[in-house]
Short mmCIF file of C-alpha atoms in Angstrom, two decimals:
data_model
loop_
_atom_site.label_atom_id
_atom_site.label_comp_id
_atom_site.label_asym_id
_atom_site.label_seq_id
_atom_site.Cartn_x
_atom_site.Cartn_y
_atom_site.Cartn_z
CA MET F 1138 -86.41 25.56 142.18
CA ALA F 1139 -85.57 22.24 140.81
CA PHE F 1140 -83.54 22.46 137.54
CA ALA F 1141 -82.42 18.75 137.60
CA ALA F 1142 -83.44 16.18 135.34
CA PRO F 1143 -82.52 12.59 134.82
CA VAL F 1144 -80.07 12.95 131.87
CA LEU F 1145 -76.87 10.94 131.32
CA ALA F 1146 -73.76 12.31 132.79
CA GLN F 1147 -72.09 12.64 129.56
CA ASP F 1148 -74.80 14.61 127.93
CA LYS F 1149 -74.32 18.07 127.08
CA VAL F 1150 -77.36 19.94 128.22
CA LEU F 1151 -78.21 23.64 127.60
CA LYS F 1152 -80.69 25.15 130.09
CA PHE F 1153 -82.27 28.15 128.47
CA VAL F 1154 -84.71 30.68 129.99
CA PRO F 1155 -87.22 31.54 127.47
CA GLU F 1156 -89.30 34.90 126.90
CA ALA F 1157 -92.59 33.23 128.19
CA ASP F 1158 -94.14 29.91 129.10
CA LEU F 1159 -94.82 27.56 126.25
CA ARG F 1160 -98.61 27.06 126.12
CA SER F 1161 -99.41 26.18 122.26
CA LEU F 1162 -97.54 23.95 120.36
CA ASP F 1163 -99.10 25.23 117.05
CA PRO F 1164 -97.15 28.15 115.12
CA ILE F 1165 -99.64 28.33 112.67
CA TRP F 1166 -102.61 28.60 115.14
CA THR F 1167 -100.80 31.63 117.10
CA THR F 1168 -98.19 34.16 116.17
CA ALA F 1169 -96.77 34.13 119.67
CA TYR F 1170 -93.01 34.23 119.44
CA ILE F 1171 -92.59 31.63 122.19
CA THR F 1172 -94.66 29.10 119.70
CA ARG F 1173 -92.64 30.25 116.70
CA ASN F 1174 -89.08 29.57 118.64
CA HIS F 1175 -90.67 26.25 119.55
CA GLY F 1176 -91.53 25.83 115.77
CA TYR F 1177 -87.89 26.39 114.80
CA MET F 1178 -86.63 23.86 117.29
CA VAL F 1179 -88.90 20.90 115.85
CA TYR F 1180 -89.68 21.88 112.18
CA ASP F 1181 -87.78 22.83 109.15
CA VAL F 1182 -88.81 24.88 106.19
CA LEU F 1183 -88.57 24.74 102.28
CA PHE F 1184 -86.62 28.00 102.05
CA ALA F 1185 -85.29 30.44 104.73
CA THR F 1186 -84.16 34.16 104.91
CA ASP F 1187 -80.44 34.90 105.44
CA ALA F 1188 -78.73 37.78 107.31
CA SER F 1189 -78.57 39.85 103.87
CA PHE F 1190 -82.52 39.22 103.40
CA LYS F 1191 -81.67 36.78 100.44
CA VAL F 1192 -84.04 33.59 100.13
CA GLN F 1193 -82.03 30.45 100.47
CA PRO F 1194 -83.19 26.79 99.99
CA GLN F 1195 -83.43 24.86 103.01
CA MET F 1196 -85.45 21.72 102.69
CA VAL F 1197 -85.52 22.17 98.85
CA ASP F 1198 -82.57 20.86 96.88
CA LYS F 1199 -83.49 22.42 93.58
CA TRP F 1200 -86.19 24.46 92.05
CA GLU F 1201 -87.37 25.85 88.37
CA VAL F 1202 -89.69 28.52 87.33
CA SER F 1203 -91.70 28.12 83.81
CA LYS F 1204 -90.99 30.79 81.22
CA ASP F 1205 -94.46 32.07 81.81
CA ASN F 1206 -93.58 32.61 85.51
CA LEU F 1207 -96.85 30.43 86.63
CA THR F 1208 -95.33 27.21 87.57
CA TYR F 1209 -92.90 26.37 90.10
CA THR F 1210 -91.35 22.94 90.49
CA PHE F 1211 -89.56 21.87 93.77
CA THR F 1212 -87.39 18.97 94.60
CA LEU F 1213 -86.67 18.03 98.08
CA ARG F 1214 -83.23 17.23 99.11
CA ASP F 1215 -82.25 13.63 100.30
CA GLY F 1216 -82.26 12.61 103.93
CA LEU F 1217 -85.53 14.40 105.04
CA LYS F 1218 -87.44 12.37 107.52
CA PHE F 1219 -89.91 13.30 110.41
CA HIS F 1220 -89.12 12.34 113.99
CA ASP F 1221 -91.32 9.40 113.79
CA GLY F 1222 -88.88 7.96 111.00
CA ALA F 1223 -91.50 8.77 108.05
CA PRO F 1224 -89.82 10.33 104.93
CA VAL F 1225 -90.82 14.06 104.23
CA ARG F 1226 -93.05 13.79 101.19
CA SER F 1227 -94.40 16.15 98.77
CA ALA F 1228 -97.75 15.71 100.29
CA ASP F 1229 -96.63 16.49 103.54
CA CYS F 1230 -95.10 19.90 102.04
CA ILE F 1231 -98.23 20.83 100.22
CA ALA F 1232 -100.69 20.22 103.14
CA SER F 1233 -98.34 22.30 105.36
CA ILE F 1234 -98.32 25.25 103.14
CA GLU F 1235 -102.10 25.01 102.36
CA ARG F 1236 -102.78 25.14 106.09
CA TRP F 1237 -100.17 28.14 106.58
CA ALA F 1238 -101.62 29.95 103.93
CA LYS F 1239 -105.23 30.31 105.85
CA ARG F 1240 -103.68 31.95 108.70
CA ASP F 1241 -100.65 34.09 107.75
CA VAL F 1242 -100.80 37.32 106.26
CA PHE F 1243 -98.23 36.68 103.38
CA GLY F 1244 -99.49 33.26 102.90
CA GLN F 1245 -103.16 34.47 102.32
CA ARG F 1246 -101.98 36.56 99.37
CA LEU F 1247 -100.14 33.46 98.13
CA GLY F 1248 -103.16 31.45 98.43
CA GLU F 1249 -105.18 34.01 96.53
CA MET F 1250 -102.67 33.54 93.64
CA THR F 1251 -102.71 29.85 93.72
CA GLU F 1252 -104.52 27.96 91.17
CA ALA F 1253 -103.25 24.45 92.79
CA TRP F 1254 -100.42 22.71 94.50
CA THR F 1255 -99.74 19.06 92.88
CA ALA F 1256 -97.38 16.23 93.84
CA VAL F 1257 -95.36 14.98 90.96
CA ASN F 1258 -93.70 12.29 92.94
CA ASP F 1259 -92.83 12.03 96.48
CA LYS F 1260 -89.85 14.38 96.33
CA THR F 1261 -90.96 16.65 93.76
CA PHE F 1262 -94.02 19.12 93.74
CA ARG F 1263 -95.50 21.92 91.70
CA LEU F 1264 -97.26 25.22 92.34
CA LYS F 1265 -99.31 26.50 89.51
CA LEU F 1266 -100.25 30.13 90.00
CA LYS F 1267 -103.63 32.09 88.42
CA LYS F 1268 -101.18 34.88 87.51
CA PRO F 1269 -97.44 35.80 87.93
CA PHE F 1270 -96.67 36.48 91.77
CA PRO F 1271 -93.00 37.66 92.08
CA TYR F 1272 -93.05 36.93 95.77
CA VAL F 1273 -93.62 33.30 96.02
CA LEU F 1274 -90.15 32.47 97.48
CA GLU F 1275 -90.07 35.30 99.66
CA ALA F 1276 -93.47 33.99 101.19
CA LEU F 1277 -91.98 30.42 101.63
CA ALA F 1278 -89.00 32.08 103.32
CA LYS F 1279 -90.77 34.17 105.82
CA PRO F 1280 -88.52 34.21 108.95
CA SER F 1281 -90.95 34.92 111.44
CA SER F 1282 -94.63 34.40 112.61
CA ASN F 1283 -96.41 32.66 111.07
CA VAL F 1284 -93.54 30.76 109.56
CA PRO F 1285 -94.59 28.18 107.06
CA PHE F 1286 -93.00 25.10 108.76
CA ILE F 1287 -93.31 21.60 107.35
CA MET F 1288 -95.25 18.93 109.03
CA PRO F 1289 -96.47 15.43 108.43
CA GLU F 1290 -99.59 15.62 106.22
CA ARG F 1291 -101.55 13.82 108.90
CA ILE F 1292 -101.14 16.63 111.37
CA ALA F 1293 -101.08 19.37 108.64
CA LYS F 1294 -104.54 18.29 107.64
CA THR F 1295 -106.04 19.85 110.88
CA ASP F 1296 -108.17 22.64 110.40
CA ALA F 1297 -106.12 26.01 110.45
CA PHE F 1298 -108.13 27.25 113.32
CA THR F 1299 -107.76 24.44 115.54
CA ALA F 1300 -104.42 23.99 117.51
CA ILE F 1301 -102.40 21.06 116.91
CA THR F 1302 -101.17 18.90 119.81
CA ASP F 1303 -98.70 16.77 118.07
CA ALA F 1304 -95.32 18.28 117.56
CA THR F 1305 -93.77 15.83 115.26
CA GLY F 1306 -91.48 17.62 112.69
CA SER F 1307 -88.39 17.04 110.75
CA GLY F 1308 -86.21 19.59 112.39
CA PRO F 1309 -82.84 19.57 114.27
CA PHE F 1310 -84.56 18.84 117.80
CA LYS F 1311 -87.25 16.60 119.07
CA PHE F 1312 -89.67 17.67 121.32
CA VAL F 1313 -90.17 15.38 124.56
CA LYS F 1314 -93.82 15.66 125.09
CA GLU F 1315 -93.73 13.48 128.29
CA GLN F 1316 -91.54 15.78 129.95
CA TRP F 1317 -93.24 19.03 129.11
CA VAL F 1318 -94.32 20.73 132.15
CA PRO F 1319 -96.62 23.98 131.36
CA GLY F 1320 -95.73 26.66 133.72
CA ASN F 1321 -92.03 25.08 134.39
CA LYS F 1322 -90.20 23.32 131.70
CA VAL F 1323 -90.00 22.27 128.07
CA VAL F 1324 -87.48 19.55 126.91
CA TYR F 1325 -85.97 18.88 123.50
CA VAL F 1326 -83.18 16.53 122.58
CA LYS F 1327 -80.99 16.42 119.53
CA ASN F 1328 -82.63 14.80 116.28
CA THR F 1329 -79.61 12.59 115.48
CA ASP F 1330 -81.23 11.74 112.02
CA TYR F 1331 -81.27 15.31 110.88
CA VAL F 1332 -79.23 16.06 107.90
CA PRO F 1333 -77.92 19.71 108.05
CA ARG F 1334 -77.15 21.76 105.03
CA LYS F 1335 -73.50 22.22 104.30
CA GLU F 1336 -73.84 26.15 104.26
CA ALA F 1337 -72.64 28.21 107.25
CA PRO F 1338 -75.87 29.37 109.34
CA SER F 1339 -77.08 32.77 108.61
CA TRP F 1340 -80.35 33.59 110.19
CA GLY F 1341 -82.75 30.85 109.70
CA ALA F 1342 -80.74 29.71 106.75
CA GLY F 1343 -77.81 27.42 106.19
CA GLY F 1344 -76.53 24.25 108.26
CA LYS F 1345 -78.53 23.60 111.46
CA VAL F 1346 -75.76 21.85 113.26
CA VAL F 1347 -76.95 21.07 116.87
CA LYS F 1348 -73.95 20.90 119.36
CA VAL F 1349 -75.72 19.80 122.37
CA ASP F 1350 -77.58 16.74 123.42
CA ARG F 1351 -80.41 18.18 125.24
CA VAL F 1352 -82.19 21.64 125.76
CA GLU F 1353 -84.27 22.61 128.53
CA TRP F 1354 -86.40 25.57 128.54
CA ILE F 1355 -86.81 26.57 132.04
CA TYR F 1356 -89.70 29.16 132.64
CA ILE F 1357 -88.82 31.71 135.36
CA PRO F 1358 -91.50 34.35 135.40
CA ASP F 1359 -89.70 36.13 138.10
CA SER F 1360 -86.93 38.19 136.64
CA ALA F 1361 -84.70 38.70 139.76
CA THR F 1362 -85.13 34.81 140.07
CA ALA F 1363 -83.87 34.39 136.51
CA ALA F 1364 -80.91 36.81 137.05
CA ALA F 1365 -79.87 34.76 139.95
CA ALA F 1366 -80.05 31.45 138.25
CA LEU F 1367 -77.92 32.94 135.46
CA ASN F 1368 -75.49 34.38 137.77
CA THR F 1369 -74.86 31.13 139.77
CA GLY F 1370 -74.76 28.94 136.62
CA GLU F 1371 -77.86 27.13 137.23
CA VAL F 1372 -79.00 28.23 133.76
CA ASP F 1373 -76.83 28.83 130.91
CA TRP F 1374 -78.93 31.60 128.67
CA TRP F 1375 -81.49 34.00 129.58
CA GLN F 1376 -83.30 35.08 126.38
CA GLN F 1377 -84.54 38.49 127.29
CA VAL F 1378 -82.82 40.46 130.05
CA PRO F 1379 -85.08 43.43 131.50
CA VAL F 1380 -83.31 46.86 131.30
CA ASP F 1381 -83.19 47.13 135.03
CA LEU F 1382 -81.58 43.77 135.59
CA VAL F 1383 -78.73 44.34 132.70
CA PRO F 1384 -76.28 45.78 135.30
CA VAL F 1385 -76.79 42.86 137.51
CA VAL F 1386 -75.65 40.20 135.09
CA ALA F 1387 -73.22 42.31 133.09
CA LYS F 1388 -70.90 42.95 136.12
CA ASN F 1389 -70.57 39.07 136.26
CA LYS F 1390 -67.20 38.24 134.31
CA ASP F 1391 -68.64 34.84 133.27
CA ILE F 1392 -71.70 36.40 131.57
CA LYS F 1393 -72.08 37.96 128.20
CA VAL F 1394 -74.72 40.59 127.62
CA GLU F 1395 -75.39 41.23 124.11
CA SER F 1396 -77.65 42.60 121.40
CA VAL F 1397 -78.03 40.07 118.72
CA ASP F 1398 -81.04 41.38 116.92
CA PRO F 1399 -79.85 43.81 114.18
CA LEU F 1400 -83.07 45.66 113.36
CA GLY F 1401 -84.60 45.69 116.93
CA SER F 1402 -88.18 45.24 117.62
CA ILE F 1403 -91.18 47.54 117.34
CA GLY F 1404 -93.81 47.88 120.26
CA LEU F 1405 -97.42 48.38 119.62
CA LEU F 1406 -100.90 49.21 121.38
CA ARG F 1407 -103.62 47.13 119.62
CA PHE F 1408 -107.28 47.94 119.81
CA ASN F 1409 -110.23 45.50 119.52
CA HIS F 1410 -112.09 46.87 116.55
CA LEU F 1411 -115.06 44.52 116.89
CA ASN F 1412 -116.51 45.75 120.38
CA PRO F 1413 -116.99 49.19 122.11
CA PRO F 1414 -115.40 51.76 122.59
CA PHE F 1415 -112.87 51.32 120.26
CA ASN F 1416 -114.86 50.06 117.52
CA ASN F 1417 -115.37 53.81 117.18
CA VAL F 1418 -112.54 55.32 115.10
CA LYS F 1419 -112.91 58.77 117.26
CA MET F 1420 -112.01 56.67 120.33
CA ARG F 1421 -108.74 55.24 118.62
CA GLN F 1422 -107.66 58.68 117.23
CA ALA F 1423 -108.10 60.08 120.86
CA VAL F 1424 -105.40 57.69 122.21
CA LEU F 1425 -103.31 58.70 119.18
CA ALA F 1426 -103.63 62.23 119.96
CA VAL F 1427 -101.80 61.91 123.28
CA LEU F 1428 -99.55 59.03 122.85
CA ASP F 1429 -95.91 59.97 123.26
CA GLN F 1430 -93.54 57.34 122.05
CA ASN F 1431 -90.64 58.73 123.90
CA ASP F 1432 -92.43 57.66 127.11
CA TYR F 1433 -92.51 54.00 125.72
CA ALA F 1434 -88.97 54.02 124.58
CA ILE F 1435 -87.93 55.02 128.25
CA ALA F 1436 -90.39 52.49 129.75
CA ILE F 1437 -89.37 49.47 127.57
CA ALA F 1438 -85.53 50.16 127.21
CA GLY F 1439 -84.48 52.52 129.85
CA ASP F 1440 -81.38 53.61 128.11
CA PRO F 1441 -81.83 56.05 125.10
CA LYS F 1442 -79.23 53.85 123.27
CA ASN F 1443 -81.46 50.92 123.42
CA GLY F 1444 -84.87 52.56 122.67
CA LYS F 1445 -86.13 55.43 120.40
CA PRO F 1446 -89.44 56.62 118.74
CA CYS F 1447 -90.17 55.20 115.41
CA PRO F 1448 -93.34 56.88 113.89
CA SER F 1449 -93.77 54.84 110.92
CA TYR F 1450 -95.97 51.53 110.33
CA PHE F 1451 -92.97 49.89 108.80
CA THR F 1452 -89.70 49.21 110.50
CA CYS F 1453 -87.45 52.26 110.74
CA GLY F 1454 -84.37 51.76 108.88
CA THR F 1455 -86.07 49.56 106.19
CA PRO F 1456 -87.19 50.87 102.58
CA MET F 1457 -90.78 51.11 103.30
CA ALA F 1458 -90.31 53.37 106.30
CA SER F 1459 -91.31 56.89 106.18
CA THR F 1460 -92.82 59.82 108.02
CA ALA F 1461 -95.82 60.13 105.84
CA GLY F 1462 -98.86 61.02 108.18
CA SER F 1463 -96.86 60.83 111.20
CA GLU F 1464 -97.78 64.27 112.33
CA ALA F 1465 -100.63 62.67 114.03
CA LEU F 1466 -98.18 60.95 116.19
CA THR F 1467 -95.20 63.31 116.49
CA GLY F 1468 -97.25 66.70 116.58
CA LYS F 1469 -98.19 68.49 119.88
CA ARG F 1470 -99.72 65.85 122.27
CA ASP F 1471 -103.05 67.48 123.07
CA VAL F 1472 -105.25 66.21 125.89
CA GLU F 1473 -108.31 68.36 125.47
CA ARG F 1474 -108.42 67.47 121.73
CA ALA F 1475 -108.43 63.97 122.89
CA LYS F 1476 -111.15 64.48 125.43
CA ALA F 1477 -113.25 66.44 122.88
CA LEU F 1478 -112.75 63.21 120.54
CA VAL F 1479 -113.82 60.72 123.27
CA LYS F 1480 -117.01 63.06 123.86
CA GLU F 1481 -117.82 62.94 120.15
CA ALA F 1482 -117.58 59.30 120.30
CA GLY F 1483 -120.29 59.12 122.77
CA TYR F 1484 -118.41 57.29 125.48
CA LYS F 1485 -120.22 56.91 128.55
CA GLY F 1486 -117.72 55.60 131.03
CA GLU F 1487 -117.97 51.87 129.63
CA LYS F 1488 -115.13 49.65 131.27
CA ILE F 1489 -112.14 49.07 129.03
CA ILE F 1490 -110.25 45.96 129.68
CA LEU F 1491 -106.27 46.67 129.33
CA MET F 1492 -104.56 43.29 129.09
CA THR F 1493 -100.85 42.90 130.34
CA ALA F 1494 -98.64 39.98 131.13
CA THR F 1495 -96.50 40.37 134.12
CA ASP F 1496 -93.96 37.91 132.99
CA GLN F 1497 -93.22 39.95 129.96
CA PRO F 1498 -91.57 43.14 130.87
CA ILE F 1499 -91.88 44.48 127.51
CA VAL F 1500 -95.63 44.26 127.55
CA ASN F 1501 -95.95 45.25 131.20
CA SER F 1502 -94.12 48.35 130.97
CA GLN F 1503 -96.20 49.49 127.91
CA ALA F 1504 -99.35 48.60 129.53
CA LEU F 1505 -98.63 50.83 132.66
CA VAL F 1506 -97.92 53.75 130.49
CA THR F 1507 -101.00 53.19 128.67
CA GLN F 1508 -103.19 52.75 131.61
CA GLU F 1509 -102.09 56.18 133.00
CA LEU F 1510 -102.79 57.76 129.51
CA LEU F 1511 -106.17 56.30 129.18
CA ARG F 1512 -107.12 57.62 132.62
CA LYS F 1513 -105.68 60.90 131.65
CA ILE F 1514 -108.26 61.42 128.82
CA GLY F 1515 -111.21 60.35 131.14
CA LEU F 1516 -111.51 56.49 130.28
CA ASN F 1517 -112.56 53.86 132.80
CA VAL F 1518 -109.77 51.47 132.13
CA GLU F 1519 -109.10 48.33 134.26
CA LEU F 1520 -105.75 46.53 134.22
CA ALA F 1521 -106.21 42.65 133.36
CA ALA F 1522 -102.88 41.17 134.71
CA SER F 1523 -102.10 37.66 133.91
CA ASP F 1524 -99.17 35.53 132.59
CA TRP F 1525 -98.42 35.97 128.64
CA GLY F 1526 -99.78 32.39 128.07
CA THR F 1527 -103.10 33.46 129.34
CA LEU F 1528 -103.09 36.94 127.53
CA ILE F 1529 -102.36 34.98 124.08
CA THR F 1530 -105.20 32.78 124.67
CA ARG F 1531 -107.63 35.59 125.72
CA ARG F 1532 -106.77 37.88 122.82
CA SER F 1533 -108.31 35.28 120.56
CA SER F 1534 -111.73 36.08 122.08
CA LYS F 1535 -114.25 38.06 120.29
CA GLU F 1536 -116.69 38.34 123.07
CA PRO F 1537 -117.56 41.74 124.89
CA VAL F 1538 -115.48 42.65 128.02
CA GLU F 1539 -118.34 41.40 130.32
CA LYS F 1540 -117.98 38.06 128.78
CA GLY F 1541 -114.17 37.53 129.15
CA GLY F 1542 -113.22 39.79 126.19
CA TRP F 1543 -110.87 42.84 126.01
CA SER F 1544 -110.31 46.27 124.67
CA VAL F 1545 -106.48 46.81 124.34
CA PHE F 1546 -103.33 44.99 124.50
CA HIS F 1547 -99.76 45.34 124.05
CA THR F 1548 -97.22 43.39 122.40
CA TRP F 1549 -93.99 43.91 119.96
CA PHE F 1550 -92.81 42.60 116.67
CA VAL F 1551 -89.13 42.01 115.60
CA GLY F 1552 -88.04 44.27 112.93
CA PRO F 1553 -88.32 41.96 109.87
CA ASP F 1554 -92.06 41.17 110.69
CA ILE F 1555 -93.31 44.58 109.69
CA THR F 1556 -90.87 45.97 107.06
CA THR F 1557 -93.50 45.60 104.23
CA PRO F 1558 -97.26 45.44 103.72
CA ALA F 1559 -96.67 41.84 102.82
CA LEU F 1560 -95.42 40.94 106.18
CA ASN F 1561 -97.23 43.61 108.40
CA SER F 1562 -99.92 41.33 109.83
CA PRO F 1563 -101.42 44.03 112.13
CA LEU F 1564 -101.93 46.33 109.26
CA ARG F 1565 -104.38 44.39 107.50
CA GLY F 1566 -108.08 45.68 107.27
CA ALA F 1567 -109.62 42.32 106.29
CA GLY F 1568 -112.12 41.96 109.16
CA ASP F 1569 -112.09 38.34 110.46
CA LYS F 1570 -109.12 37.56 108.24
CA SER F 1571 -107.05 40.28 110.15
CA TRP F 1572 -104.58 39.68 113.12
CA PHE F 1573 -106.29 39.70 116.67
CA GLY F 1574 -108.38 42.98 116.97
CA TRP F 1575 -109.83 42.13 113.50
CA PRO F 1576 -110.23 45.87 111.95
CA THR F 1577 -112.05 46.16 108.57
CA ASP F 1578 -110.58 48.78 106.29
CA ALA F 1579 -111.33 48.31 102.59
CA LYS F 1580 -109.35 51.21 101.52
CA LEU F 1581 -106.41 49.67 103.39
CA GLU F 1582 -106.76 46.51 101.74
CA GLU F 1583 -107.16 48.17 98.40
CA LEU F 1584 -103.89 49.86 98.92
CA ARG F 1585 -102.28 46.68 100.16
CA ASP F 1586 -103.00 45.10 96.73
CA ALA F 1587 -101.74 47.98 94.88
CA TRP F 1588 -98.37 47.70 96.68
CA PHE F 1589 -98.26 43.98 95.66
CA ASN F 1590 -98.85 44.97 91.91
CA ALA F 1591 -96.40 47.97 91.96
CA PRO F 1592 -93.74 47.52 89.33
CA THR F 1593 -90.59 49.34 90.81
CA LEU F 1594 -89.29 49.79 94.33
CA ALA F 1595 -90.13 53.59 94.12
CA ASP F 1596 -93.85 52.65 93.27
CA GLN F 1597 -93.91 50.48 96.25
CA LYS F 1598 -92.62 53.21 98.43
CA LYS F 1599 -95.25 55.55 97.32
CA VAL F 1600 -98.19 53.06 97.99
CA ALA F 1601 -96.58 52.09 101.38
CA GLU F 1602 -96.66 55.87 101.97
CA ASP F 1603 -100.28 56.10 101.33
CA MET F 1604 -100.93 53.21 103.35
CA GLN F 1605 -99.43 54.74 106.25
CA ARG F 1606 -101.38 57.94 105.75
CA ARG F 1607 -104.44 55.96 106.00
CA ALA F 1608 -103.50 53.98 109.10
CA PHE F 1609 -102.77 57.18 110.97
CA GLU F 1610 -106.33 58.26 109.98
CA THR F 1611 -108.00 54.95 110.89
CA VAL F 1612 -105.59 53.72 113.63
CA PRO F 1613 -105.72 50.02 113.32
CA TYR F 1614 -102.80 49.90 116.20
CA ILE F 1615 -100.09 52.55 117.20
CA PRO F 1616 -96.54 51.74 116.94
CA THR F 1617 -95.26 52.69 120.41
CA ALA F 1618 -91.45 52.39 120.08
CA GLN F 1619 -88.35 50.88 118.39
CA PHE F 1620 -86.10 49.12 120.86
CA ILE F 1621 -83.28 46.62 121.29
CA ILE F 1622 -83.81 43.61 123.77
CA PRO F 1623 -80.32 42.17 125.24
CA THR F 1624 -79.81 38.68 125.94
CA ALA F 1625 -77.31 37.10 128.37
CA TYR F 1626 -75.47 33.82 128.52
CA ARG F 1627 -72.54 32.18 130.35
CA SER F 1628 -69.15 32.49 128.78
CA ASN F 1629 -68.93 28.81 128.04
CA LEU F 1630 -71.38 29.22 125.19
CA SER F 1631 -70.19 30.02 121.77
CA GLY F 1632 -71.85 30.07 118.58
CA VAL F 1633 -74.83 32.30 119.24
CA ILE F 1634 -76.34 33.47 115.90
CA ASN F 1635 -77.02 37.22 115.39
CA SER F 1636 -80.83 37.13 114.28
CA PRO F 1637 -84.13 38.67 115.04
CA VAL F 1638 -85.23 34.94 116.16
CA THR F 1639 -83.49 32.93 118.86
CA PHE F 1640 -81.92 29.87 117.22
CA ILE F 1641 -80.42 27.06 119.29
CA TRP F 1642 -78.59 25.19 116.62
CA ASN F 1643 -74.76 26.06 116.26
CA VAL F 1644 -74.63 26.81 119.95
CA GLU F 1645 -71.80 24.92 121.76
CA LYS F 1646 -71.33 24.43 125.44
CA LYS F 1647 -67.90 23.99 126.74
#
């Protein structure tokens, strides 16, 4: 491998091994975390969520809400400009939020409540609501996919279902497009024009102070090669260490292995609801009848300290989590009942495409468990192995399997992404507006509306329980396990932020 790049000798270069290959530059078009992480490098946000789950201003200097709670007025802070030198204007913010609201699960709800966005002047703009919506700031401060990043108006005017290719932002790093080599390397340099906030960093909030001159994302699909590169110091930081290689890097006194994600992540098995055979609810119920979360926790995390069952559609350890309806997942696993459901569904041995990504241990370990599970109940399953970049492209296909479509795939969500019905994108039942897999469930959507309208936390919890019972009946997806993903970096790095998202600002290399 060649890690060398033409940089000045005095430059501080951070070499980082990311979780996957960067294929798409558009964090609105895709929910892929690798693209979300790229987004945080080059873009900024109006508001951000801190480690206490509180909303904090980021690009916004001040804001006010009218007495009738229908009008929000925002004023941008001084010194904001894009990488091309143009100032950040109200028109840029409005176009960016409107594009995001067409794709994001929380943004779609905000869009439904919006009467109009208007620019007062270049630094001040207003949101007029159709009726009060107390979650405006929470939506604008959404910490993970899809994040409402602010782009220049000329880019944000791109159709929300067409991926952008211009990564001009106003964030703390600049993307060096001419040095981007897909399948190998992504390069960012410090944005010397960026003006950080004065507050200490906390998750995505606070001051984004860049302490290196250049960041190189080095894509290394082979885990053993990545471990060797970290051990020898050819790279500085390996974002996600597979459980079987933790001992290999942990024994090196010059490497720190840590968990920097306080909530952990949730694995999931996602069905294609558009095409046979999983457009039939009995087929989805058959898989639910035999899936054992313990198997997935062991496969993903290895050590029980790092993985456990979580029989909830909302992140365990957060207010909306419950055991309502979970008997479908925690009761006795019943192969014969599953086979009976398969027969009732009229399954005749049609091919099932189970997608996996061999460069993503979290995805691949789940897929291998599921492959055996599906075979056990008599399904004709074919494992379609690729890299993650190919998988996230293929999962957008709505074609049948014989035309390049898919039946099942695995992924995971960081804990904050699925703590409430407002955030849990795979729990929507809105058909084409739903996340990949596109389930349609009017009752689930009705309950989601009821959650937004619930007057108290207790009322919200009750609605969330009803949503979960419904989900265990119709099975939009199956949660597989809750787990911690260790990260590892050289001991000469400091300032790594504890967060569900990997941030590179505040990191210093000595």
